Amino acid sequence: MAARVSGLTAIAQQPLNNISRVAYQLMSAALGGCNAIDPVLYDEPLCLPTEESTWLGMCTQNILAYETGIPNVVDPLAGSY
């Protein structure tokens, strides 16, 4: 299953806050079972994505995968038995 993180929550007035919003959306999509997630980049409400924002979007996904371990389990919300 693939998902695109919604750009409706990204705002132009405070673009750096979009980084936190996108991180939460990425984690929610991963917990929901998505295998491929296309994030909205923090500067998309202002302009075409820059190289920096593209790199940051990719790193955000990698950090979430590494730090949470979500990709290592079948159902991360199932709990332990």
Coordinates of N, CA and C in Angstrom, one line a residue:
M1 N 0.8 -1.2 0.0 CA 0.0 0.0 0.0 C 0.9 1.2 0.0
A2 N 0.6 2.2 -0.8 CA 1.3 3.4 -0.9 C 0.4 4.6 -0.5
A3 N 1.1 5.6 0.0 CA 0.3 6.8 0.5 C 1.1 8.1 0.2
R4 N 0.4 9.1 0.0 CA 1.0 10.5 -0.1 C 0.5 11.3 1.1
V5 N 1.4 11.8 1.9 CA 1.1 12.6 3.0 C 0.3 13.9 2.5
S6 N -0.7 14.2 3.2 CA -1.6 15.4 2.8 C -0.8 16.7 2.9
G7 N -1.0 17.5 1.8 CA -0.4 18.8 1.9 C -1.3 19.8 2.5
L8 N -2.5 19.4 2.9 CA -3.4 20.4 3.4 C -3.0 21.0 4.8
T9 N -2.1 20.2 5.5 CA -1.7 20.7 6.8 C -0.4 21.6 6.7
A10 N 0.2 21.6 5.6 CA 1.4 22.4 5.4 C 1.0 23.8 5.2
I11 N 1.7 24.7 5.9 CA 1.3 26.1 5.8 C 2.5 26.9 5.4
A12 N 2.3 28.0 4.7 CA 3.3 28.9 4.2 C 3.9 29.8 5.3
Q13 N 3.1 30.2 6.3 CA 3.5 31.2 7.2 C 4.6 30.7 8.1
Q14 N 4.6 29.5 8.5 CA 5.7 28.9 9.3 C 6.2 27.6 8.7
P15 N 7.0 27.6 7.6 CA 7.3 26.4 6.9 C 8.1 25.4 7.7
L16 N 8.9 25.9 8.7 CA 9.7 24.9 9.5 C 8.8 24.1 10.4
N17 N 7.7 24.6 10.8 CA 6.8 23.8 11.6 C 6.2 22.6 10.8
N18 N 6.2 22.7 9.5 CA 5.8 21.6 8.6 C 6.6 20.4 8.8
I19 N 7.8 20.5 9.2 CA 8.7 19.4 9.4 C 8.1 18.4 10.5
S20 N 7.6 19.0 11.6 CA 7.0 18.2 12.6 C 5.7 17.6 12.2
R21 N 4.9 18.4 11.4 CA 3.6 17.9 10.9 C 3.8 16.7 10.0
V22 N 4.8 16.8 9.1 CA 5.1 15.7 8.2 C 5.6 14.5 8.9
A23 N 6.4 14.7 9.9 CA 6.9 13.5 10.7 C 5.8 12.7 11.4
Y24 N 4.9 13.5 12.0 CA 3.7 12.8 12.6 C 2.9 12.1 11.5
Q25 N 2.7 12.7 10.4 CA 1.9 12.1 9.3 C 2.6 10.8 8.8
L26 N 3.9 10.9 8.6 CA 4.7 9.7 8.2 C 4.5 8.6 9.2
M27 N 4.7 8.9 10.4 CA 4.5 7.8 11.4 C 3.1 7.2 11.4
S28 N 2.1 8.0 11.3 CA 0.7 7.5 11.3 C 0.5 6.6 10.1
A29 N 1.1 7.0 8.9 CA 0.9 6.2 7.7 C 1.6 4.9 7.9
A30 N 2.8 4.9 8.5 CA 3.6 3.7 8.7 C 2.9 2.7 9.7
L31 N 2.3 3.3 10.7 CA 1.5 2.5 11.7 C 0.3 1.9 11.1
G32 N -0.2 2.6 10.1 CA -1.4 2.2 9.4 C -1.1 1.1 8.3
G33 N 0.1 0.8 8.1 CA 0.5 -0.3 7.2 C 1.0 0.0 5.9
C34 N 1.3 1.3 5.6 CA 1.8 1.7 4.3 C 3.2 1.2 4.1
N35 N 3.5 0.7 2.9 CA 4.8 0.3 2.6 C 5.7 1.4 1.9
A36 N 5.0 2.3 1.2 CA 5.7 3.4 0.5 C 4.9 4.7 0.8
I37 N 5.7 5.6 1.3 CA 5.0 6.9 1.7 C 5.8 8.0 1.0
D38 N 5.0 8.9 0.4 CA 5.5 10.1 -0.3 C 5.3 11.3 0.5
P39 N 6.3 11.9 1.2 CA 6.0 13.0 2.1 C 5.8 14.3 1.4
V40 N 5.0 15.2 2.0 CA 5.0 16.6 1.6 C 6.2 17.2 2.1
L41 N 6.9 18.0 1.4 CA 8.1 18.6 1.8 C 7.8 20.0 2.5
Y42 N 8.6 20.4 3.4 CA 8.2 21.5 4.3 C 8.1 22.8 3.5
D43 N 8.8 23.0 2.4 CA 8.7 24.2 1.6 C 7.7 24.2 0.5
E44 N 7.0 23.1 0.3 CA 6.1 23.0 -0.8 C 5.0 24.1 -0.9
P45 N 4.5 24.6 0.3 CA 3.5 25.7 0.2 C 4.1 27.0 -0.4
L46 N 5.4 27.1 -0.3 CA 6.1 28.4 -0.8 C 6.6 28.3 -2.2
C47 N 7.2 27.2 -2.6 CA 7.8 27.1 -3.9 C 8.0 25.6 -4.3
L48 N 8.6 25.4 -5.4 CA 9.0 24.0 -5.8 C 10.0 23.5 -4.7
P49 N 9.9 22.2 -4.4 CA 10.8 21.7 -3.4 C 12.3 21.9 -3.7
T50 N 13.0 22.3 -2.7 CA 14.4 22.5 -2.9 C 15.2 21.2 -2.6
E51 N 16.5 21.2 -2.9 CA 17.3 20.0 -2.7 C 17.4 19.7 -1.2
E52 N 17.4 20.8 -0.4 CA 17.5 20.6 1.1 C 16.2 20.0 1.6
S53 N 15.1 20.4 1.2 CA 13.8 19.9 1.7 C 13.6 18.5 1.2
T54 N 14.1 18.1 0.0 CA 14.0 16.8 -0.5 C 14.8 15.9 0.3
W55 N 16.1 16.3 0.6 CA 17.0 15.5 1.5 C 16.4 15.3 2.9
L56 N 15.8 16.4 3.4 CA 15.3 16.3 4.8 C 14.1 15.4 4.8
G57 N 13.2 15.4 3.8 CA 12.1 14.5 3.7 C 12.5 13.0 3.7
M58 N 13.6 12.7 3.0 CA 14.1 11.4 2.9 C 14.7 11.0 4.2
C59 N 15.5 11.9 4.8 CA 16.1 11.6 6.1 C 15.0 11.4 7.2
T60 N 14.0 12.1 7.2 CA 12.9 12.0 8.2 C 12.3 10.6 8.1
Q61 N 12.1 10.1 6.9 CA 11.6 8.7 6.8 C 12.6 7.7 7.3
N62 N 13.9 7.9 7.0 CA 14.9 7.0 7.5 C 15.0 7.0 9.0
I63 N 15.0 8.2 9.6 CA 15.1 8.3 11.1 C 13.9 7.6 11.7
L64 N 12.7 7.8 11.2 CA 11.5 7.2 11.8 C 11.6 5.7 11.7
A65 N 12.1 5.2 10.6 CA 12.2 3.7 10.4 C 13.2 3.2 11.4
Y66 N 14.4 3.8 11.5 CA 15.4 3.3 12.4 C 15.1 3.5 13.9
E67 N 14.6 4.6 14.3 CA 14.4 4.9 15.7 C 13.2 4.2 16.3
T68 N 12.1 4.0 15.4 CA 10.9 3.3 16.0 C 10.9 1.8 15.7
G69 N 11.6 1.4 14.7 CA 11.5 -0.1 14.4 C 10.2 -0.5 13.8
I70 N 9.4 0.4 13.3 CA 8.1 0.1 12.7 C 8.2 -0.9 11.6
P71 N 9.2 -0.8 10.7 CA 9.3 -1.7 9.6 C 9.7 -3.1 10.0
N72 N 10.1 -3.3 11.2 CA 10.6 -4.7 11.6 C 9.5 -5.6 12.2
V73 N 8.3 -5.1 12.3 CA 7.2 -5.9 12.8 C 6.1 -5.9 11.8
V74 N 5.2 -6.9 11.9 CA 4.1 -7.1 11.0 C 3.0 -6.1 11.3
D75 N 2.6 -6.0 12.6 CA 1.6 -5.1 13.0 C 2.0 -4.4 14.3
P76 N 2.6 -3.2 14.1 CA 3.1 -2.5 15.2 C 2.1 -2.1 16.3
L77 N 0.8 -2.0 16.0 CA -0.2 -1.6 16.9 C -0.9 -2.8 17.6
A78 N -0.4 -4.0 17.3 CA -1.0 -5.2 17.9 C -0.7 -5.4 19.4
G79 N 0.4 -4.8 19.8 CA 0.8 -5.0 21.2 C 1.6 -6.3 21.4
S80 N 2.0 -6.5 22.6 CA 2.7 -7.8 23.0 C 1.8 -8.8 23.6
Y81 N 2.1 -10.0 23.5 CA 1.3 -11.1 24.1 C 2.0 -11.8 25.2

